[in-house]
């Protein structure tokens, strides 16, 4: 049945997360962070049956694959239609040079402030009030970290002006790494790209676990998804603390 397949795939995600957690726990001597990772180990570990419902608790941590999928679905449900209501939409990628481990958190904060300055500049000096959503993502390769932004925003002129001012703020950024793409609103891929994981981490060994841990520490308490313009009026979706699923049982 469909519910059987769903539970099977959920178990695979849980298994992958647990394998990752073992490496992350070993990657830090900090007890507080070990406790956060252990909290995720217990996420959806026990499922209670009540009639045709299966209930389990959620950790709501960004490194949990199960909770990340739920978060993506919540944001997509809450913001897809309001974004579509803005009109012509564009998917924008803004990047800047990679940084080392000790600089990562401070650079993330600086780039968030840089985006705010550009947004204010566009409103005051260009007469453009931009509307949309911004997602912060951090990737890592060869010991370097790459914090960058993905946006869904209204208007081609606004997107091009934003990109021009971003490059003025970061003249050493690779121009070819930036991107503006028109969104075909019937295609959900652009929306899913905006809302999915803040870190596309593949934790396979000690080195990748250490890098992922550095990213999680740098992002701790920082909002990775942020609305701007008209979308600020939308009420944030309530984060579910419990997962409730319907199960249909096969007759024996």
Coordinates of N, CA, C and O in Angstrom, one line a residue, residues 79-92 131-132 151-156 159 180-185 191 231:
X79 N 3.8 29.6 1.4 CA 4.3 30.8 0.7 C 4.1 30.6 -0.9 O 4.3 31.6 -1.6
X80 N 3.8 29.5 -1.4 CA 3.8 29.3 -2.8 C 2.7 30.2 -3.4 O 3.0 31.0 -4.4
X81 N 1.5 30.2 -2.9 CA 0.5 31.1 -3.5 C 0.7 32.5 -3.4 O 0.6 33.3 -4.3
X82 N 1.2 33.0 -2.2 CA 1.5 34.4 -2.0 C 2.6 34.9 -3.0 O 2.6 36.0 -3.5
X83 N 3.6 34.0 -3.2 CA 4.6 34.3 -4.2 C 4.0 34.4 -5.6 O 4.4 35.3 -6.4
X84 N 3.2 33.5 -6.0 CA 2.6 33.5 -7.3 C 1.7 34.7 -7.5 O 1.6 35.3 -8.6
X85 N 1.1 35.2 -6.4 CA 0.3 36.4 -6.5 C 1.1 37.7 -6.8 O 0.5 38.7 -7.2
X86 N 2.4 37.6 -6.7 CA 3.2 38.8 -7.0 C 3.3 39.1 -8.5 O 3.6 40.2 -8.9
X87 N 3.1 38.1 -9.3 CA 3.2 38.3 -10.8 C 4.4 37.6 -11.3 O 4.8 36.5 -10.9
X88 N 5.1 38.2 -12.3 CA 6.3 37.6 -12.9 C 7.4 37.4 -11.9 O 7.9 38.4 -11.2
X89 N 7.9 36.2 -11.7 CA 8.9 35.8 -10.7 C 10.2 35.4 -11.3 O 10.2 34.8 -12.4
X90 N 11.3 35.7 -10.6 CA 12.6 35.3 -11.1 C 13.4 34.6 -9.9 O 13.3 35.0 -8.8
X91 N 14.1 33.6 -10.3 CA 15.0 32.9 -9.4 C 16.4 33.5 -9.5 O 17.0 33.4 -10.6
X92 N 16.9 34.0 -8.4 CA 18.2 34.7 -8.4 C 19.2 34.1 -7.5 O 18.8 33.7 -6.3
X131 N 10.1 42.6 -3.6 CA 9.2 41.7 -2.9 C 9.6 40.2 -3.2 O 9.9 39.9 -4.4
X132 N 9.7 39.4 -2.2 CA 10.0 38.0 -2.4 C 10.5 37.3 -1.2 O 10.2 37.7 -0.1
X151 N 17.1 33.4 -4.2 CA 15.9 34.3 -4.0 C 14.9 33.9 -5.0 O 15.2 33.6 -6.2
X152 N 13.6 34.1 -4.6 CA 12.5 34.2 -5.6 C 12.0 35.6 -5.4 O 11.6 36.0 -4.3
X153 N 12.0 36.4 -6.5 CA 11.6 37.8 -6.3 C 10.8 38.2 -7.5 O 10.8 37.6 -8.6
X154 N 10.1 39.3 -7.3 CA 9.2 39.9 -8.3 C 10.0 40.9 -9.2 O 10.7 41.7 -8.8
X155 N 9.8 40.7 -10.6 CA 10.3 41.7 -11.5 C 11.7 41.5 -12.0 O 12.6 41.3 -11.3
X156 N 11.8 41.6 -13.4 CA 13.1 41.4 -14.0 C 14.1 42.6 -13.8 O 15.2 42.4 -13.5
X159 N 15.4 42.4 -10.3 CA 16.4 41.4 -10.2 C 17.7 41.8 -10.7 O 18.8 41.6 -10.1
X180 N 20.2 34.8 -12.9 CA 18.8 35.3 -12.9 C 18.1 34.4 -13.9 O 18.4 34.4 -15.1
X181 N 17.0 33.7 -13.4 CA 16.3 32.9 -14.3 C 14.8 33.1 -14.1 O 14.3 33.1 -13.0
X182 N 14.1 33.3 -15.2 CA 12.6 33.4 -15.1 C 12.0 32.1 -14.6 O 12.4 31.0 -15.0
X183 N 11.0 32.2 -13.7 CA 10.4 31.0 -13.2 C 9.1 30.7 -13.9 O 8.2 31.6 -14.1
X184 N 9.0 29.5 -14.4 CA 7.8 29.0 -15.0 C 6.9 28.5 -13.8 O 7.2 27.5 -13.2
X185 N 5.9 29.3 -13.5 CA 5.2 29.1 -12.2 C 4.5 27.8 -12.1 O 4.1 27.4 -11.0
X191 N 10.5 26.6 -6.4 CA 10.0 26.8 -5.1 C 10.7 25.8 -4.1 O 11.1 26.2 -3.0
X231 N 5.7 40.2 1.3 CA 5.6 38.9 2.0 C 5.8 39.0 3.5 O 5.6 38.0 4.1

